[in-house]
Coordinates of C-alpha atoms and ligand atoms in Angstrom, one line a residue:
X1 CA 24.7 115.2 -120.2
X2 CA 27.2 113.8 -122.7
X3 CA 30.6 112.7 -121.2
X4 CA 32.5 115.2 -123.4
X5 CA 30.5 118.1 -122.0
X6 CA 31.3 117.1 -118.5
X7 CA 35.1 117.2 -119.1
X8 CA 35.5 119.7 -121.9
X9 CA 35.3 122.7 -119.5
X10 CA 38.0 121.2 -117.3
X11 CA 40.7 120.1 -119.8
X12 CA 39.7 121.9 -123.0
X13 CA 39.9 120.4 -126.5
X14 CA 43.7 119.6 -126.1
X15 CA 42.8 117.3 -123.2
X16 CA 40.2 115.1 -125.0
X17 CA 40.7 112.2 -127.3
X18 CA 37.7 111.3 -129.5
X19 CA 39.4 110.3 -132.8
X20 CA 38.3 106.6 -133.3
X21 CA 41.8 105.3 -134.3
X22 CA 43.4 107.1 -131.3
X23 CA 40.7 105.8 -129.0
X24 CA 41.2 102.3 -130.2
X25 CA 44.9 102.5 -129.4
X26 CA 44.1 103.7 -125.8
X27 CA 41.5 100.9 -125.4
X28 CA 43.9 98.1 -126.4
X29 CA 46.7 96.7 -124.3
X30 CA 50.1 96.2 -126.0
X31 CA 49.8 92.5 -126.1
X32 CA 46.5 92.9 -127.9
X33 CA 44.7 90.8 -125.4
X34 CA 42.3 93.3 -123.8
X35 CA 39.9 95.6 -125.6
X36 CA 38.1 98.4 -123.7
X37 CA 35.2 100.5 -125.0
X38 CA 35.9 103.9 -123.4
X39 CA 34.3 106.6 -125.6
X40 CA 36.6 109.2 -124.2
X41 CA 40.2 109.6 -123.1
X42 CA 40.7 112.6 -120.8
X43 CA 44.3 113.9 -120.7
X44 CA 44.7 116.5 -117.9
X45 CA 47.7 118.8 -118.0
X46 CA 48.0 119.4 -114.2
X47 CA 47.2 117.9 -110.8
X48 CA 44.4 120.5 -110.4
X49 CA 42.8 119.2 -113.7
X50 CA 43.2 115.6 -112.6
X51 CA 41.4 116.5 -109.3
X52 CA 38.6 118.3 -111.1
X53 CA 38.1 115.3 -113.5
X54 CA 38.0 112.9 -110.6
X55 CA 35.6 115.1 -108.7
X56 CA 33.3 115.1 -111.7
X57 CA 33.5 111.3 -112.0
X58 CA 32.9 111.0 -108.3
X59 CA 29.7 113.0 -108.5
X60 CA 28.5 111.2 -111.7
X61 CA 29.8 107.8 -110.5
X62 CA 31.8 107.2 -113.6
X63 CA 34.6 104.6 -113.4
X64 CA 38.1 105.9 -114.1
X65 CA 40.9 103.9 -115.6
X66 CA 44.2 105.6 -115.0
X67 CA 46.7 105.1 -117.9
X68 CA 50.3 106.1 -118.6
X69 CA 52.4 104.5 -121.4
X70 CA 49.8 101.6 -121.6
X71 CA 52.5 98.9 -121.3
X72 CA 50.7 96.8 -118.7
X73 CA 51.1 93.1 -119.1
X74 CA 47.9 92.2 -117.3
X75 CA 45.2 94.6 -118.6
X76 CA 45.5 97.0 -115.7
X77 CA 45.3 100.1 -117.9
X78 CA 42.3 99.0 -120.1
X79 CA 38.7 99.6 -119.2
X80 CA 36.2 96.7 -118.9
X81 CA 33.7 96.8 -121.7
X82 CA 30.1 97.7 -120.9
X83 CA 30.7 99.8 -117.8
X84 CA 30.9 103.3 -119.3
X85 CA 34.3 104.0 -117.8
X86 CA 36.7 106.7 -119.0
X87 CA 40.4 106.5 -119.5
X88 CA 42.4 109.2 -117.6
X89 CA 45.7 109.3 -119.4
X90 CA 48.6 111.2 -117.7
X91 CA 50.9 111.4 -120.7
X92 CA 50.6 115.2 -120.9
X93 CA 51.9 115.6 -117.3
X94 CA 55.5 114.7 -118.3
X95 CA 57.5 117.4 -116.7
X96 CA 60.6 116.8 -114.5
X97 CA 59.9 119.4 -111.9
X98 CA 63.0 119.5 -109.8
X99 CA 66.4 117.8 -109.3
X100 CA 68.1 118.1 -105.9
X101 CA 71.6 116.7 -106.4
X102 CA 72.6 117.1 -102.7
X103 CA 69.5 115.2 -101.6
X104 CA 70.0 112.7 -104.4
X105 CA 66.4 113.1 -105.6
X106 CA 64.4 113.9 -108.7
X107 CA 60.8 115.1 -108.7
X108 CA 58.6 114.5 -111.7
X109 CA 55.1 114.3 -112.9
X110 CA 53.4 110.9 -113.4
X111 CA 53.5 111.1 -117.2
X112 CA 57.3 111.4 -117.4
X113 CA 58.7 108.6 -119.5
X114 CA 61.1 106.3 -117.5
X115 CA 63.9 106.7 -120.0
X116 CA 63.7 110.5 -119.8
X117 CA 64.0 110.3 -116.0
X118 CA 67.1 108.0 -116.4
X119 CA 68.6 110.5 -118.9
X120 CA 67.9 113.6 -116.7
X121 CA 69.6 111.9 -113.7
X122 CA 72.6 110.9 -115.8
X123 CA 73.1 114.4 -117.1
X124 CA 73.5 115.5 -113.5
X125 CA 76.0 112.7 -112.9
X126 CA 73.5 110.5 -111.0
X127 CA 71.8 107.2 -111.6
X128 CA 68.1 106.4 -111.5
X129 CA 68.6 102.6 -111.5
X130 CA 65.2 101.2 -112.4
X131 CA 65.5 99.6 -115.9
X132 CA 62.8 97.6 -117.7
X133 CA 62.3 96.5 -121.3
X134 CA 59.5 99.1 -121.8
X135 CA 61.4 102.1 -120.4
X136 CA 61.1 104.0 -123.7
X137 CA 57.3 104.3 -123.2
X138 CA 56.5 103.3 -119.7
X139 CA 55.6 106.3 -117.5
X140 CA 56.5 106.9 -113.9
X141 CA 53.0 106.8 -112.6
X142 CA 52.5 103.4 -114.0
X143 CA 55.9 102.2 -113.0
X144 CA 55.1 103.2 -109.4
X145 CA 51.5 101.8 -109.6
X146 CA 52.8 98.4 -110.6
X147 CA 55.9 98.6 -108.2
X148 CA 58.0 97.7 -111.3
X149 CA 61.2 95.7 -110.8
X150 CA 63.4 95.0 -113.7
X151 CA 67.0 94.0 -114.0
X152 CA 68.7 96.1 -111.3
X153 CA 66.5 95.1 -108.3
X154 CA 69.3 92.9 -107.0
X155 CA 71.4 96.0 -106.2
X156 CA 68.9 98.9 -105.9
X157 CA 65.5 97.3 -105.0
X158 CA 62.2 97.7 -106.8
X159 CA 60.2 100.8 -107.3
X160 CA 58.9 100.7 -103.7
X161 CA 62.4 101.3 -102.5
X162 CA 63.0 104.1 -105.0
X163 CA 60.1 106.3 -104.1
X164 CA 60.5 108.9 -101.3
X165 CA 57.3 110.9 -101.8
X166 CA 54.0 111.0 -103.7
X167 CA 51.3 113.4 -104.6
X168 CA 48.0 111.5 -105.2
X169 CA 44.5 112.5 -106.3
X170 CA 42.1 110.5 -104.1
X171 CA 38.9 108.9 -105.4
X172 CA 36.8 111.8 -104.0
X173 CA 39.0 114.4 -105.8
X174 CA 41.0 115.6 -102.8
X175 CA 44.8 116.0 -103.3
X176 CA 47.1 114.3 -100.8
X177 CA 50.5 116.0 -100.9
X178 CA 53.2 113.6 -99.6
X179 CA 55.9 115.1 -101.7
X180 CA 58.7 115.3 -99.2
X181 CA 62.1 113.8 -100.2
X182 CA 62.7 112.3 -96.7
X183 CA 64.7 109.2 -96.1
X184 CA 63.6 109.0 -92.5
X185 CA 60.1 109.9 -91.3
X186 CA 58.5 108.0 -88.4
X187 CA 55.3 110.1 -88.0
X188 CA 52.8 107.3 -88.2
X189 CA 51.7 105.2 -91.2
X190 CA 53.7 105.5 -94.3
X191 CA 50.8 106.2 -96.7
X192 CA 52.8 106.2 -99.9
X193 CA 53.1 102.5 -99.7
X194 CA 49.4 102.1 -100.1
X195 CA 49.5 103.6 -103.5
X196 CA 52.7 102.0 -104.7
X197 CA 51.7 98.7 -106.4
X198 CA 48.0 99.5 -106.0
X199 CA 47.5 99.5 -109.8
X200 CA 45.5 102.8 -109.7
X201 CA 42.7 101.2 -107.5
X202 CA 43.2 103.6 -104.6
X203 CA 43.9 106.9 -106.3
X204 CA 45.8 108.6 -109.1
X205 CA 49.5 109.3 -108.6
X206 CA 50.3 112.7 -110.1
X207 CA 53.8 113.5 -108.9
X208 CA 56.7 111.6 -107.3
X209 CA 60.0 112.2 -105.6
X210 CA 62.5 109.5 -106.7
X211 CA 65.8 108.4 -105.2
X212 CA 69.0 108.7 -107.1
X213 CA 72.3 107.0 -106.7
X214 CA 76.0 107.7 -107.7
X215 CA 76.6 107.0 -111.4
X216 CA 78.8 103.9 -111.9
X217 CA 81.9 104.7 -114.0
X218 CA 83.1 101.2 -114.9
X219 CA 81.2 98.1 -115.7
X220 CA 81.8 94.6 -116.9
X221 CA 79.2 92.4 -118.5
X222 CA 79.4 88.7 -119.2
X223 CA 77.3 86.1 -121.1
X224 CA 77.8 82.9 -119.2
X225 CA 76.7 79.4 -120.2
X226 CA 75.7 77.3 -117.2
X227 CA 74.6 73.6 -117.0
X228 CA 71.5 74.0 -114.7
X229 CA 69.5 76.6 -112.8
X230 CA 71.2 75.4 -109.6
X231 CA 74.5 76.3 -111.1
X232 CA 73.2 79.8 -111.8
X233 CA 72.0 80.2 -108.2
X234 CA 75.4 79.0 -106.9
X235 CA 77.2 81.3 -109.3
X236 CA 75.3 84.3 -107.9
X237 CA 76.4 83.4 -104.4
X238 CA 80.0 82.9 -105.7
X239 CA 80.0 86.4 -107.4
X240 CA 78.4 88.2 -104.4
X241 CA 80.7 86.7 -101.9
X242 CA 83.6 88.1 -103.9
X243 CA 82.1 91.4 -105.1
X244 CA 79.2 92.2 -102.8
X245 CA 77.1 95.1 -103.9
X246 CA 78.9 95.5 -107.2
X247 CA 76.9 92.7 -108.7
X248 CA 74.1 94.8 -110.3
X249 CA 72.6 92.4 -112.7
X250 CA 72.1 88.6 -112.8
X251 CA 69.6 87.3 -115.3
X252 CA 68.9 83.7 -116.0
X253 CA 67.9 82.9 -119.6
X254 CA 66.9 79.5 -121.1
X255 CA 68.1 78.4 -124.4
X256 CA 64.5 78.5 -125.8
X257 CA 64.3 82.2 -125.0
X258 CA 67.6 82.9 -126.8
X259 CA 66.4 80.9 -129.8
X260 CA 63.3 82.9 -130.2
X261 CA 65.3 86.2 -130.1
X262 CA 67.8 84.8 -132.7
X263 CA 64.9 83.8 -134.9
X264 CA 62.7 86.9 -134.7
X265 CA 65.0 89.9 -134.0
X266 CA 67.1 90.9 -137.0
X267 CA 70.8 91.4 -136.3
X268 CA 70.8 89.4 -133.1
X269 CA 73.7 87.0 -132.6
X270 CA 74.6 84.1 -130.4
X271 CA 77.5 85.3 -128.1
X272 CA 78.9 81.8 -127.6
X273 CA 79.9 79.1 -130.3
X274 CA 78.1 76.3 -128.6
X275 CA 74.5 76.1 -127.4
X276 CA 74.0 75.5 -123.7
X277 CA 70.7 74.7 -121.8
X278 CA 70.9 77.9 -119.6
X279 CA 72.6 81.2 -119.6
X280 CA 73.3 84.0 -117.2
X281 CA 73.8 87.6 -118.1
X282 CA 75.8 89.0 -115.3
X283 CA 76.9 92.6 -114.7
X284 CA 79.2 94.2 -112.2
X285 CA 79.9 97.9 -111.9
X286 CA 81.8 100.3 -109.8
X287 CA 81.5 104.0 -109.0
X288 CA 85.3 104.3 -108.8
X289 CA 86.6 105.2 -112.2
X290 CA 89.9 103.5 -111.4
X291 CA 88.3 100.2 -110.5
X292 CA 88.6 97.2 -112.9
X293 CA 85.4 95.2 -112.7
X294 CA 86.4 93.5 -115.9
X295 CA 89.4 91.8 -114.2
X296 CA 87.3 91.0 -111.1
X297 CA 84.6 89.4 -113.1
X298 CA 87.0 87.5 -115.3
X299 CA 88.9 86.0 -112.3
X300 CA 85.6 85.1 -110.5
X301 CA 84.4 83.3 -113.7
X302 CA 87.7 81.4 -114.1
X303 CA 87.3 80.0 -110.6
X304 CA 83.6 79.1 -111.3
X305 CA 84.7 77.4 -114.5
X306 CA 87.1 75.2 -112.5
X307 CA 84.3 74.4 -110.0
X308 CA 82.0 73.3 -112.8
X309 CA 79.4 76.1 -112.2
X310 CA 80.2 77.6 -115.6
X311 CA 80.5 75.9 -119.0
X312 CA 81.8 78.8 -121.0
X313 CA 81.6 82.6 -120.9
X314 CA 82.1 85.7 -123.0
X315 CA 83.0 89.0 -121.4
X316 CA 81.9 92.1 -123.4
X317 CA 85.0 94.0 -124.7
X318 CA 83.2 97.2 -125.6
X319 CA 80.1 99.3 -124.9
X320 CA 78.7 98.0 -128.2
X321 CA 79.1 94.4 -127.0
X322 CA 77.6 95.2 -123.6
X323 CA 74.5 96.7 -125.4
X324 CA 74.3 93.7 -127.7
X325 CA 74.2 91.3 -124.7
X326 CA 71.5 93.3 -122.9
X327 CA 69.6 93.5 -126.2
X328 CA 69.4 89.7 -126.3
X329 CA 67.8 89.8 -122.8
X330 CA 65.6 92.8 -123.4
X331 CA 64.2 91.5 -126.7
X332 CA 62.9 88.2 -125.3
X333 CA 59.4 89.8 -124.7
X334 CA 59.2 91.2 -128.2
X335 CA 60.4 88.0 -129.8
X336 CA 57.7 86.1 -127.9
X337 CA 55.1 88.6 -129.1
X338 CA 56.2 88.0 -132.7
X339 CA 56.1 84.2 -132.2
X340 CA 52.5 84.2 -131.0
X341 CA 50.4 84.2 -127.9
X342 CA 51.7 82.4 -124.8
X343 CA 50.5 81.9 -121.2
X344 CA 52.7 84.1 -119.1
X345 CA 53.7 83.9 -115.5
X346 CA 55.9 86.2 -113.5
X347 CA 56.2 84.3 -110.3
X348 CA 58.7 84.5 -107.4
X349 CA 60.0 81.9 -104.9
X350 CA 62.8 82.1 -102.4
X351 CA 66.1 82.2 -104.4
X352 CA 67.1 78.8 -103.1
X353 CA 64.0 77.2 -104.5
X354 CA 64.3 78.5 -108.1
X355 CA 65.8 75.1 -109.3
X356 CA 63.0 73.2 -107.6
X357 CA 60.3 75.4 -109.1
X358 CA 61.7 75.1 -112.6
X359 CA 62.1 71.3 -112.3
X360 CA 58.7 70.6 -110.6
X361 CA 56.6 72.9 -112.8
X362 CA 58.2 71.8 -116.0
X363 CA 57.9 68.1 -115.3
X364 CA 54.2 68.4 -114.3
X365 CA 53.4 70.5 -117.3
X366 CA 55.1 68.2 -119.7
X367 CA 53.2 65.3 -118.3
X368 CA 49.8 67.1 -118.6
X369 CA 50.5 69.0 -121.8
X370 CA 52.9 67.0 -124.0
X371 CA 54.9 69.1 -126.5
X372 CA 54.7 72.2 -124.4
X373 CA 57.3 74.8 -124.9
X374 CA 58.8 76.6 -121.9
X375 CA 60.4 80.1 -122.3
X376 CA 61.9 80.8 -118.9
X377 CA 64.0 83.8 -117.9
X378 CA 64.3 86.1 -115.0
X379 CA 66.0 87.8 -112.2
X380 CA 67.8 85.1 -110.1
X381 CA 68.7 87.5 -107.2
X382 CA 65.1 88.4 -106.7
X383 CA 63.8 84.8 -107.0
X384 CA 61.6 86.2 -109.8
X385 CA 61.1 84.2 -113.0
X386 CA 59.2 84.8 -116.2
X387 CA 57.8 81.4 -117.1
X388 CA 55.9 81.6 -120.3
X389 CA 54.3 78.6 -122.0
X390 CA 53.1 77.9 -125.5
X391 CA 53.0 75.2 -128.2
X392 CA 55.0 75.6 -131.4
X393 CA 52.2 74.6 -133.8
X394 CA 49.7 77.4 -134.2
X395 CA 46.6 75.3 -134.1
X396 CA 47.7 73.3 -131.1
X397 CA 48.7 76.5 -129.5
X398 CA 45.2 78.0 -129.8
X399 CA 43.9 74.8 -128.1
X400 CA 46.6 75.1 -125.5
X401 CA 45.7 78.8 -124.7
X402 CA 42.1 77.6 -124.2
X403 CA 43.4 75.5 -121.3
X404 CA 44.9 78.5 -119.4
X405 CA 43.1 77.8 -116.1
X406 CA 44.5 74.2 -116.0
X407 CA 48.0 75.5 -116.9
X408 CA 47.8 78.2 -114.2
X409 CA 46.8 75.6 -111.6
X410 CA 49.9 73.6 -112.2
X411 CA 52.2 76.6 -112.2
X412 CA 50.6 78.5 -109.3
X413 CA 50.1 75.4 -107.1
X414 CA 53.9 74.7 -107.5
X415 CA 54.6 78.3 -106.6
X416 CA 52.3 78.2 -103.6
X417 CA 53.8 74.9 -102.3
X418 CA 57.3 76.5 -102.5
X419 CA 56.2 79.6 -100.5
X420 CA 56.2 81.9 -103.5
X421 CA 54.1 84.6 -105.1
X422 CA 51.9 84.3 -108.3
X423 CA 52.8 87.8 -109.4
X424 CA 56.2 89.2 -108.6
X425 CA 56.4 91.9 -111.3
X426 CA 53.4 92.5 -113.7
X427 CA 50.8 92.7 -111.0
X428 CA 47.2 91.5 -111.0
X429 CA 45.3 93.8 -113.4
X430 CA 42.3 92.0 -114.9
X431 CA 44.3 88.9 -115.7
X432 CA 44.9 87.5 -112.3
X433 CA 41.9 88.6 -110.2
X434 CA 40.6 85.1 -109.7
X435 CA 44.1 83.7 -109.1
X436 CA 44.7 86.3 -106.4
X437 CA 41.4 85.4 -104.7
X438 CA 42.5 81.8 -104.7
X439 CA 46.1 82.1 -103.4
X440 CA 46.3 85.3 -101.3
X441 CA 46.0 84.8 -97.6
X442 CA 42.3 85.5 -96.7
X443 CA 43.2 87.9 -93.9
X444 CA 45.5 89.8 -96.2
X445 CA 42.8 89.9 -98.9
X446 CA 40.2 91.2 -96.4
X447 CA 42.5 94.0 -95.2
X448 CA 43.2 95.0 -98.8
X449 CA 39.5 95.2 -99.5
X450 CA 38.9 97.3 -96.4
X451 CA 41.6 99.8 -97.5
X452 CA 39.9 99.9 -100.9
X453 CA 36.5 100.4 -99.3
X454 CA 37.8 103.2 -97.1
X455 CA 39.5 105.2 -99.8
X456 CA 37.1 104.4 -102.7
X457 CA 33.7 103.6 -101.2
X458 CA 32.0 104.2 -104.6
X459 CA 34.4 101.8 -106.3
X460 CA 35.1 104.2 -109.2
X461 CA 38.9 103.9 -109.2
X462 CA 40.1 101.4 -111.8
X463 CA 37.2 99.1 -111.1
X464 CA 37.6 95.4 -111.5
X465 CA 41.4 95.4 -111.2
X466 CA 43.2 93.6 -108.4
X467 CA 39.9 92.3 -107.1
X468 CA 36.3 92.0 -108.4
X469 CA 34.5 95.4 -108.6
X470 CA 32.5 96.0 -105.4
X471 CA 30.0 98.2 -107.2
X472 CA 29.2 99.1 -110.9
Ligands
ZN501 ZN1 61.1 90.9 -115.3

């Protein structure tokens, strides 16, 4: 039986993608690094259709790659060539099903775009705080499946702390309804956490109940030049001791990252007259419309300037300036993409060890790979850094990319020695399967494999992601 004949009765012509150009787009990740060969993309319109598609795959032992906005950084949403897998894309299931303002929750389907969820919450006077550079195309199912973080984790936590309930289609086609919007529930294992961050290897998230927060009414944003990463860490402590929870964003950005944005993104502008080795983009907000976070931030920075933690700072004076500062931060990924391929890391270490990580890893890399270029930026309060490496000359860079395993060894050994994680944000996907096997605690890895084997004994759910495929 042809694949199309298997799924056509379930989803109809509107739910099947066979056009070669469209198929190619679904089979390619946004960095252009992974190329799948799925002959068919199935786009169900409801949970019942997802369940029927999964049942059919279960019977025929066809591997399923769940896909949302296809913005994975590690090939999690792209099939492995030569395995006859299908892509199950959830973009048609994009409805926001319910808003419960008194419960501070929003219920939506997995294909809802993150920005649409943020906007819907805001229209009701609430905040959905998760914010990432790809929010205009990333979809909630993928955001949950990767336990996305972003720039507001410091205040609101990552996706794991923003999900109250899930509906999931299990690998045998059964539907688990865990869609309660409860903040407290001690009736045994909290199953939703198995699926959050599982990268679609345990089931397909179809609907979610998300936590909302009061909408801030006043905010202040500053672009701050600092001499060292240690000064940035100390500055965070300084701001939090004065303003506590009101510090919502605290991003570290290296000069090299800023340079790439200025070079590649038209209209971008350096906020300060003189170049500094490191910058912090800090934001404070307040739900009290009468509060003056601008004055609070300004006086905190004055004091930090006196203590030598800060070299110079510019506080945004308008909404336009705030957006321009955030654009500088958000466009780093795009600027890097335009500059060429790089070896990317999204590591975490305890916050106090950020300076040691940057110093140790950079020193070792420069020794081993002279001329290396480090683009480092990230979320200081989460101990999470994007640490991306390339060489400026194109031919040298191609050679350098060929040495990825040796580069990873230096970076990940340093992370491991400092008690950190090799993936704090992007996940494992196809990219870091071997690295996970190398660094994850063996007992933890075995428990993960047992959970996988219990839920998906046939190994049809996003095979070959997170760990090597058990079958197929
Ligand atoms: Zn990040």
